[in-house]
């Protein structure tokens, strides 16, 4: 240990030098982004600053080039924040999300846009759509499917009613914790608050560890966390954002029954997104109610070898067509192969709405 101080000093000196370099380089990068903003605004008063396809390309490139020892996702997260700060220099992006504050949807919004985005909680999914449609915010973030609980119908229905499209997706690993306040009697927990979906995702764990505690469903995990603050015999199941927001501690961590529990969120907006190189397209199709309709719809995808990633059916509310199909597939609408399929589907369908082509989630 005798040479430790010398080593430590020289290593810290090297870190200082490197930080000086990093600082200079980030500043230079920010200056470039500011100049990009000038180019974008030239002759265009309604210039769009946020470019999802470019951001996806930047992050993918960083992950490819990353030499370690930090892992690719960790490195991309750091660059995500650098880009977020650079974009804020051009114009801070304003995002509405399904609130309240402290929910997984807020976590998804910040994961996608970075911490420099201004995020505003909305009380319901259709309010998020309305805020974007009214131009009060640039984008919206809503959950669309969970790996254990399935699709979130409310989001699909909102797409049927609104003119909004999709300009991105983000997938979040959902970790639930059993949270308590400083004042909670940890050995006397008799009541647990959470969102019904979170209860469903932690059912086995709860049956094993808290079979006798009363489970009280509330409107969100963040609301569960808020209630715990005032009750000495209660706990909440919620995620990290809610724990941080209400100053709760984890009595048990990662209590979800399935370790791969994740939720997919969509970024909604009304901006067409150019190709990023790895894209997805989402469409809604109404078919005539006749035998073989579903086969007719799927056949062109099969023939053009397009990789379908999701197919959901929803009852149509217009009364004329019995069902509409929500389809996600790999590829961008500007690719000839995809354009050909969309044209064929348009001819076969009663109605086709292209919700958008957007970069596949990177982080
Ligand atoms: C700098 C740009 O604007 C924004 C900031 C980006 C960045 O910091 O790399 C990337 C895309 C845009 O969201 C750009 O379009 O290149």
CSV table of C-alpha atoms and ligand atoms in Angstrom, one decimal:
chain,number,residue,atom,x,y,z
A,1,UNK,CA,0.0,0.0,0.0
A,2,UNK,CA,3.0,2.3,0.4
A,3,UNK,CA,3.0,3.5,-3.2
A,4,UNK,CA,-0.8,4.1,-3.2
A,5,UNK,CA,-0.7,7.9,-2.6
A,6,UNK,CA,1.6,8.5,-5.6
A,7,UNK,CA,-0.5,6.3,-7.8
A,8,UNK,CA,-3.7,7.9,-6.7
A,9,UNK,CA,-2.3,11.4,-7.2
A,10,UNK,CA,-1.0,10.7,-10.7
A,11,UNK,CA,-4.3,8.9,-11.7
A,12,UNK,CA,-6.3,11.9,-10.4
A,13,UNK,CA,-4.0,14.2,-12.3
A,14,UNK,CA,-4.7,12.2,-15.5
A,15,UNK,CA,-8.4,12.3,-14.8
A,16,UNK,CA,-8.3,16.1,-14.5
A,17,UNK,CA,-6.5,16.4,-17.8
A,18,UNK,CA,-9.1,14.1,-19.4
A,19,UNK,CA,-12.0,16.1,-17.9
A,20,UNK,CA,-10.5,19.2,-19.4
A,21,UNK,CA,-10.4,17.6,-22.8
A,22,UNK,CA,-14.0,16.2,-22.4
A,23,UNK,CA,-15.2,19.7,-21.3
A,24,UNK,CA,-13.6,21.3,-24.3
A,25,UNK,CA,-15.1,18.7,-26.7
A,26,UNK,CA,-18.6,18.8,-25.3
A,27,UNK,CA,-18.5,22.6,-25.5
A,28,UNK,CA,-17.4,22.4,-29.2
A,29,UNK,CA,-20.2,19.9,-29.8
A,30,UNK,CA,-22.7,22.2,-28.2
A,31,UNK,CA,-21.5,25.1,-30.4
A,32,UNK,CA,-22.0,22.9,-33.5
A,33,UNK,CA,-25.5,22.1,-32.4
A,34,UNK,CA,-26.2,25.8,-32.0
A,35,UNK,CA,-25.0,26.3,-35.5
A,36,UNK,CA,-27.3,23.5,-36.7
A,37,UNK,CA,-30.2,25.4,-35.2
A,38,UNK,CA,-29.2,28.5,-37.3
A,39,UNK,CA,-29.2,26.4,-40.4
A,40,UNK,CA,-32.6,24.9,-39.6
A,41,UNK,CA,-34.2,28.3,-39.0
A,42,UNK,CA,-32.9,29.8,-42.2
A,43,UNK,CA,-36.0,30.8,-44.1
A,44,UNK,CA,-38.2,28.5,-42.0
A,45,UNK,CA,-40.0,30.1,-39.1
A,46,UNK,CA,-41.6,26.8,-38.2
A,47,UNK,CA,-38.3,24.8,-38.1
A,48,UNK,CA,-38.4,21.5,-36.3
A,49,UNK,CA,-35.3,21.1,-34.1
A,50,UNK,CA,-35.7,17.6,-32.7
A,51,UNK,CA,-34.7,15.0,-35.2
A,52,UNK,CA,-35.5,11.5,-34.0
A,53,UNK,CA,-33.8,9.7,-36.9
A,54,UNK,CA,-30.6,11.6,-36.4
A,55,UNK,CA,-30.6,11.0,-32.6
A,56,UNK,CA,-31.1,7.3,-33.2
A,57,UNK,CA,-28.2,7.2,-35.6
A,58,UNK,CA,-25.9,9.1,-33.2
A,59,UNK,CA,-26.8,6.6,-30.4
A,60,UNK,CA,-26.4,3.5,-32.5
A,61,UNK,CA,-23.0,4.7,-33.8
A,62,UNK,CA,-21.8,5.4,-30.2
A,63,UNK,CA,-22.8,1.9,-29.2
A,64,UNK,CA,-21.0,0.4,-32.1
A,65,UNK,CA,-17.8,2.4,-31.6
A,66,UNK,CA,-17.8,2.0,-27.8
A,67,UNK,CA,-14.5,0.2,-26.8
A,68,UNK,CA,-15.5,-0.5,-23.1
A,69,UNK,CA,-15.0,-0.8,-20.2
A,70,UNK,CA,-18.4,1.0,-19.9
A,71,UNK,CA,-21.1,-1.0,-21.5
A,72,UNK,CA,-22.7,0.2,-24.7
A,73,UNK,CA,-26.0,1.1,-23.1
A,74,UNK,CA,-24.4,3.0,-20.3
A,75,UNK,CA,-22.3,5.0,-22.8
A,76,UNK,CA,-25.4,5.7,-25.0
A,77,UNK,CA,-27.2,7.0,-21.9
A,78,UNK,CA,-24.4,9.5,-21.3
A,79,UNK,CA,-24.5,10.6,-24.9
A,80,UNK,CA,-28.3,10.8,-24.7
A,81,UNK,CA,-27.9,13.4,-22.0
A,82,UNK,CA,-25.3,15.3,-24.0
A,83,UNK,CA,-27.6,15.4,-27.0
A,84,UNK,CA,-30.5,16.5,-24.8
A,85,UNK,CA,-28.5,19.4,-23.4
A,86,UNK,CA,-27.4,20.3,-27.0
A,87,UNK,CA,-31.0,20.2,-28.3
A,88,UNK,CA,-32.1,22.4,-25.3
A,89,UNK,CA,-29.6,25.0,-26.7
A,90,UNK,CA,-31.5,25.0,-30.0
A,91,UNK,CA,-34.9,24.8,-28.2
A,92,UNK,CA,-35.9,22.8,-25.2
A,93,UNK,CA,-38.3,20.1,-26.2
A,94,UNK,CA,-41.7,20.1,-24.5
A,95,UNK,CA,-43.3,16.7,-23.8
A,96,UNK,CA,-46.6,15.7,-22.3
A,97,UNK,CA,-46.9,12.3,-20.7
A,98,UNK,CA,-49.4,10.2,-18.9
A,99,UNK,CA,-48.9,11.3,-15.3
A,100,UNK,CA,-48.9,11.9,-12.4
A,101,UNK,CA,-45.3,12.8,-11.8
A,102,UNK,CA,-43.2,9.8,-10.7
A,103,UNK,CA,-44.8,7.2,-13.1
A,104,UNK,CA,-43.0,4.8,-15.4
A,105,UNK,CA,-44.3,6.9,-18.3
A,106,UNK,CA,-42.4,9.9,-17.0
A,107,UNK,CA,-39.3,7.7,-16.7
A,108,UNK,CA,-39.8,6.6,-20.3
A,109,UNK,CA,-40.2,10.2,-21.5
A,110,UNK,CA,-36.9,11.2,-19.8
A,111,UNK,CA,-35.1,8.1,-21.0
A,112,UNK,CA,-36.1,9.0,-24.6
A,113,UNK,CA,-35.7,12.8,-24.6
A,114,UNK,CA,-33.1,13.1,-21.8
A,115,UNK,CA,-33.3,15.2,-18.6
A,116,UNK,CA,-33.1,18.6,-20.4
A,117,UNK,CA,-36.6,18.0,-21.8
A,118,UNK,CA,-39.5,19.9,-20.2
A,119,UNK,CA,-42.0,17.1,-19.2
A,120,UNK,CA,-45.6,17.9,-18.3
A,121,UNK,CA,-47.9,15.3,-16.6
A,122,UNK,CA,-51.4,14.8,-18.0
A,123,UNK,CA,-54.3,13.0,-16.2
A,124,UNK,CA,-55.3,10.7,-19.0
A,125,UNK,CA,-54.1,9.3,-22.3
A,126,UNK,CA,-56.5,11.2,-24.5
A,127,UNK,CA,-55.3,14.4,-22.8
A,128,UNK,CA,-51.8,13.7,-23.9
A,129,UNK,CA,-53.1,13.3,-27.5
A,130,UNK,CA,-55.1,16.6,-27.2
A,131,UNK,CA,-52.1,18.6,-25.9
A,132,UNK,CA,-50.0,17.5,-28.8
A,133,UNK,CA,-52.8,18.1,-31.3
A,134,UNK,CA,-53.4,21.6,-29.9
A,135,UNK,CA,-49.7,22.4,-30.2
A,136,UNK,CA,-49.3,23.1,-26.5
A,137,UNK,CA,-46.4,20.6,-26.5
A,138,UNK,CA,-44.1,19.2,-29.2
A,139,UNK,CA,-44.6,15.5,-28.3
A,140,UNK,CA,-46.5,13.1,-26.1
A,141,UNK,CA,-45.5,9.8,-24.4
A,142,UNK,CA,-48.1,7.1,-23.7
A,143,UNK,CA,-47.7,3.4,-22.8
A,144,UNK,CA,-48.9,1.0,-25.5
A,145,UNK,CA,-48.0,-2.6,-24.4
A,146,UNK,CA,-46.7,-4.5,-21.5
A,147,UNK,CA,-44.9,-7.8,-21.8
A,148,UNK,CA,-46.9,-9.4,-19.0
A,149,UNK,CA,-50.3,-7.6,-19.2
A,150,UNK,CA,-50.6,-7.1,-23.0
A,151,UNK,CA,-51.8,-4.1,-25.0
A,152,UNK,CA,-53.1,-0.8,-23.5
A,153,UNK,CA,-56.4,-0.5,-25.4
A,154,UNK,CA,-57.0,3.1,-24.4
A,155,UNK,CA,-53.9,4.2,-26.4
A,156,UNK,CA,-55.0,2.2,-29.5
A,157,UNK,CA,-58.4,3.7,-29.3
A,158,UNK,CA,-57.0,7.3,-29.1
A,159,UNK,CA,-55.2,6.7,-32.4
A,160,UNK,CA,-58.5,5.9,-34.0
A,161,UNK,CA,-60.0,9.2,-32.8
A,162,UNK,CA,-57.1,11.5,-33.4
A,163,UNK,CA,-55.0,12.7,-36.3
A,164,UNK,CA,-51.8,12.2,-34.4
A,165,UNK,CA,-49.0,9.9,-35.6
A,166,UNK,CA,-46.1,8.1,-34.1
A,167,UNK,CA,-42.5,9.4,-34.3
A,168,UNK,CA,-40.7,7.1,-31.9
A,169,UNK,CA,-40.8,4.2,-29.5
A,170,UNK,CA,-39.1,3.5,-26.2
A,171,UNK,CA,-39.0,0.3,-24.2
A,172,UNK,CA,-38.5,0.4,-20.5
A,173,UNK,CA,-37.6,-2.5,-18.2
A,174,UNK,CA,-40.1,-2.2,-15.4
A,175,UNK,CA,-38.8,-2.9,-11.9
A,176,UNK,CA,-41.2,-2.8,-9.0
A,177,UNK,CA,-40.1,-2.2,-5.4
A,178,UNK,CA,-41.9,-2.5,-2.1
A,179,UNK,CA,-41.5,1.0,-0.8
A,180,UNK,CA,-41.9,2.4,2.8
A,181,UNK,CA,-41.5,5.8,4.5
A,182,UNK,CA,-39.1,6.5,7.3
A,183,UNK,CA,-42.0,6.4,9.7
A,184,UNK,CA,-43.4,3.1,8.5
A,185,UNK,CA,-43.4,0.2,11.1
A,186,UNK,CA,-41.7,-2.3,8.7
A,187,UNK,CA,-42.8,-5.3,10.7
A,188,UNK,CA,-46.5,-4.2,10.8
A,189,UNK,CA,-47.3,-3.6,7.1
A,190,UNK,CA,-50.9,-4.5,6.8
A,191,UNK,CA,-51.9,-2.5,3.7
A,192,UNK,CA,-50.3,-2.2,0.3
A,193,UNK,CA,-51.2,0.3,-2.4
A,194,UNK,CA,-50.5,0.1,-6.1
A,195,UNK,CA,-51.9,0.3,-9.6
A,196,UNK,CA,-53.9,-2.8,-10.5
A,197,UNK,CA,-51.4,-3.7,-13.3
A,198,UNK,CA,-48.5,-3.6,-10.9
A,199,UNK,CA,-50.4,-5.9,-8.5
A,200,UNK,CA,-50.9,-8.3,-11.4
A,201,UNK,CA,-47.2,-8.2,-12.2
A,202,UNK,CA,-46.1,-8.9,-8.6
A,203,UNK,CA,-48.9,-11.3,-7.6
A,204,UNK,CA,-46.7,-14.4,-6.8
A,205,UNK,CA,-44.2,-12.4,-4.8
A,206,UNK,CA,-47.0,-10.8,-2.8
A,207,UNK,CA,-48.7,-14.2,-2.2
A,208,UNK,CA,-45.5,-15.5,-0.9
A,209,UNK,CA,-44.4,-12.6,1.3
A,210,UNK,CA,-47.5,-10.6,2.2
A,211,UNK,CA,-50.4,-13.0,1.9
A,212,UNK,CA,-52.4,-11.2,4.6
A,213,UNK,CA,-51.8,-7.6,3.7
A,214,UNK,CA,-54.8,-5.8,2.2
A,215,UNK,CA,-54.1,-4.9,-1.5
A,216,UNK,CA,-55.6,-1.5,-2.4
A,217,UNK,CA,-55.7,-0.6,-6.1
A,218,UNK,CA,-55.2,3.1,-6.8
A,219,UNK,CA,-54.9,5.2,-10.0
A,220,UNK,CA,-51.1,5.1,-10.4
A,221,UNK,CA,-48.0,3.9,-8.7
A,222,UNK,CA,-47.0,7.4,-7.9
A,223,UNK,CA,-50.3,7.9,-6.1
A,224,UNK,CA,-49.6,4.7,-4.1
A,225,UNK,CA,-46.2,6.2,-3.1
A,226,UNK,CA,-47.8,9.4,-2.1
A,227,UNK,CA,-50.4,7.7,0.2
A,228,UNK,CA,-47.7,5.8,2.0
A,229,UNK,CA,-46.1,9.0,3.3
A,230,UNK,CA,-48.9,9.5,5.8
A,231,UNK,CA,-49.7,6.0,7.0
A,232,UNK,CA,-47.3,4.1,9.4
A,233,UNK,CA,-48.7,0.6,8.5
A,234,UNK,CA,-48.7,0.9,4.7
A,235,UNK,CA,-46.4,0.2,1.8
A,236,UNK,CA,-46.5,0.9,-1.9
A,237,UNK,CA,-45.5,-1.0,-5.0
A,238,UNK,CA,-43.9,1.5,-7.4
A,239,UNK,CA,-40.7,2.2,-9.3
A,240,UNK,CA,-37.6,4.3,-8.8
A,241,UNK,CA,-39.1,7.6,-10.0
A,242,UNK,CA,-41.9,7.5,-7.4
A,243,UNK,CA,-39.5,6.4,-4.6
A,244,UNK,CA,-37.3,9.4,-5.3
A,245,UNK,CA,-40.2,11.8,-5.7
A,246,UNK,CA,-41.7,10.9,-2.3
A,247,UNK,CA,-38.4,10.0,-0.5
A,248,UNK,CA,-39.4,6.4,0.2
A,249,UNK,CA,-36.9,3.5,0.7
A,250,UNK,CA,-37.0,0.0,-0.7
A,251,UNK,CA,-38.1,-2.7,1.7
A,252,UNK,CA,-37.7,-5.2,-1.1
A,253,UNK,CA,-36.3,-4.7,-4.6
A,254,UNK,CA,-37.3,-6.0,-8.0
A,255,UNK,CA,-40.3,-7.9,-6.8
A,256,UNK,CA,-41.9,-8.4,-10.3
A,257,UNK,CA,-42.7,-12.0,-11.0
A,258,UNK,CA,-41.0,-11.9,-14.4
A,259,UNK,CA,-37.5,-10.6,-14.7
A,260,UNK,CA,-38.0,-9.5,-18.3
A,261,UNK,CA,-41.1,-7.4,-17.4
A,262,UNK,CA,-41.0,-4.4,-19.8
A,263,UNK,CA,-43.4,-1.8,-21.2
A,264,UNK,CA,-43.3,-0.2,-24.6
A,265,UNK,CA,-44.2,3.5,-24.9
A,266,UNK,CA,-44.9,5.5,-28.1
A,267,UNK,CA,-43.8,9.0,-28.8
A,268,UNK,CA,-46.7,10.7,-30.5
A,269,UNK,CA,-46.5,13.8,-32.7
A,270,UNK,CA,-47.3,15.1,-36.1
A,271,UNK,CA,-43.9,15.2,-37.8
A,272,UNK,CA,-43.0,12.7,-40.5
A,273,UNK,CA,-39.7,11.1,-39.6
A,274,UNK,CA,-37.1,10.3,-42.3
A,275,UNK,CA,-35.4,6.9,-42.5
A,276,UNK,CA,-32.8,6.1,-39.8
A,277,UNK,CA,-31.7,2.8,-41.2
A,278,UNK,CA,-33.5,0.6,-38.6
A,279,UNK,CA,-37.1,1.6,-38.6
A,280,UNK,CA,-40.6,0.4,-37.8
A,281,UNK,CA,-44.0,1.4,-39.3
A,282,UNK,CA,-47.4,1.3,-37.6
A,283,UNK,CA,-50.7,1.3,-39.4
A,284,UNK,CA,-54.4,0.9,-38.6
A,285,UNK,CA,-56.5,-1.0,-41.1
A,286,UNK,CA,-60.2,-1.5,-41.3
A,287,UNK,CA,-61.3,-4.6,-43.3
A,288,UNK,CA,-64.6,-5.5,-44.9
A,289,UNK,CA,-66.3,-8.1,-42.8
A,290,UNK,CA,-66.1,-11.0,-45.2
A,291,UNK,CA,-64.5,-14.5,-45.1
A,292,UNK,CA,-60.7,-14.4,-45.7
A,293,UNK,CA,-60.3,-10.8,-44.9
A,294,UNK,CA,-57.5,-11.3,-42.4
A,295,UNK,CA,-55.7,-13.6,-44.8
A,296,UNK,CA,-56.0,-11.0,-47.6
A,297,UNK,CA,-54.6,-8.4,-45.3
A,298,UNK,CA,-51.6,-10.4,-44.2
A,299,UNK,CA,-50.7,-12.0,-47.5
A,300,UNK,CA,-48.7,-9.0,-49.0
A,301,UNK,CA,-46.6,-8.8,-45.9
A,302,UNK,CA,-45.7,-12.5,-46.2
A,303,UNK,CA,-45.0,-12.2,-50.0
A,304,UNK,CA,-42.7,-9.2,-49.6
A,305,UNK,CA,-41.1,-10.8,-46.5
A,306,UNK,CA,-41.8,-8.0,-44.2
A,307,UNK,CA,-41.3,-8.8,-40.5
A,308,UNK,CA,-44.5,-8.1,-38.6
A,309,UNK,CA,-43.8,-7.3,-35.0
A,310,UNK,CA,-47.3,-6.9,-33.7
A,311,UNK,CA,-50.9,-7.5,-34.7
A,312,UNK,CA,-53.8,-6.3,-32.5
A,313,UNK,CA,-57.5,-6.4,-33.2
A,314,UNK,CA,-59.9,-3.8,-31.9
A,315,UNK,CA,-63.6,-3.6,-32.4
A,316,UNK,CA,-64.4,-0.7,-34.7
A,317,UNK,CA,-66.5,2.0,-33.2
A,318,UNK,CA,-67.8,3.4,-36.5
A,319,UNK,CA,-70.4,0.5,-36.8
A,320,UNK,CA,-69.7,-0.1,-40.5
A,321,UNK,CA,-66.6,-2.3,-40.2
A,322,UNK,CA,-66.6,-4.9,-37.4
A,323,UNK,CA,-62.9,-4.9,-36.7
A,324,UNK,CA,-59.8,-2.8,-37.2
A,325,UNK,CA,-56.3,-4.1,-37.1
A,326,UNK,CA,-53.2,-2.4,-35.6
A,327,UNK,CA,-50.1,-3.6,-37.3
A,328,UNK,CA,-46.4,-2.9,-36.5
A,329,UNK,CA,-43.7,-4.1,-38.9
A,330,UNK,CA,-40.1,-3.5,-39.6
A,331,UNK,CA,-39.1,-1.1,-42.3
A,332,UNK,CA,-39.8,2.5,-43.3
A,333,UNK,CA,-42.6,3.7,-45.6
A,334,UNK,CA,-40.0,5.4,-47.9
A,335,UNK,CA,-38.4,2.0,-48.7
A,336,UNK,CA,-39.8,0.7,-52.0
A,337,UNK,CA,-40.6,-2.8,-50.6
A,338,UNK,CA,-42.7,-1.2,-47.8
A,339,UNK,CA,-44.3,1.3,-50.1
A,340,UNK,CA,-45.4,-1.6,-52.3
A,341,UNK,CA,-47.0,-3.4,-49.4
A,342,UNK,CA,-48.8,-0.3,-48.2
A,343,UNK,CA,-50.2,0.2,-51.7
A,344,UNK,CA,-51.5,-3.3,-51.9
A,345,UNK,CA,-53.0,-3.1,-48.4
A,346,UNK,CA,-54.7,0.2,-49.4
A,347,UNK,CA,-56.4,-1.5,-52.3
A,348,UNK,CA,-57.6,-4.4,-50.2
A,349,UNK,CA,-58.7,-2.5,-47.1
A,350,UNK,CA,-61.8,-0.5,-46.4
A,351,UNK,CA,-59.6,2.1,-44.8
A,352,UNK,CA,-55.9,2.4,-44.1
A,353,UNK,CA,-54.3,4.9,-41.8
A,354,UNK,CA,-50.5,5.1,-41.6
A,355,UNK,CA,-49.6,6.2,-38.1
A,356,UNK,CA,-46.0,6.7,-39.0
A,357,UNK,CA,-42.5,5.3,-39.6
A,358,UNK,CA,-40.0,5.9,-36.8
A,359,UNK,CA,-36.6,4.6,-35.5
A,360,UNK,CA,-36.7,1.4,-33.6
A,361,UNK,CA,-36.0,2.1,-29.9
A,362,UNK,CA,-32.2,2.3,-29.3
A,363,UNK,CA,-31.9,2.5,-25.5
B,1,LIG,C1,-27.8,18.9,-33.8
B,1,LIG,C2,-29.0,18.6,-34.3
B,1,LIG,O1,-30.2,18.8,-33.6
B,1,LIG,C3,-30.7,18.0,-32.6
B,1,LIG,C4,-29.6,17.6,-31.7
B,1,LIG,C5,-28.8,16.5,-32.0
B,1,LIG,C6,-27.5,16.2,-31.4
B,1,LIG,O2,-27.1,16.9,-30.4
B,1,LIG,O3,-26.7,15.4,-31.9
B,1,LIG,C7,-29.3,15.6,-32.9
B,1,LIG,C8,-30.6,15.7,-33.5
B,1,LIG,C9,-31.5,16.9,-33.2
B,1,LIG,O4,-32.4,16.4,-32.3
B,1,LIG,C10,-29.1,17.9,-35.6
B,1,LIG,O5,-30.2,17.8,-36.2
B,1,LIG,O6,-28.0,17.4,-36.1
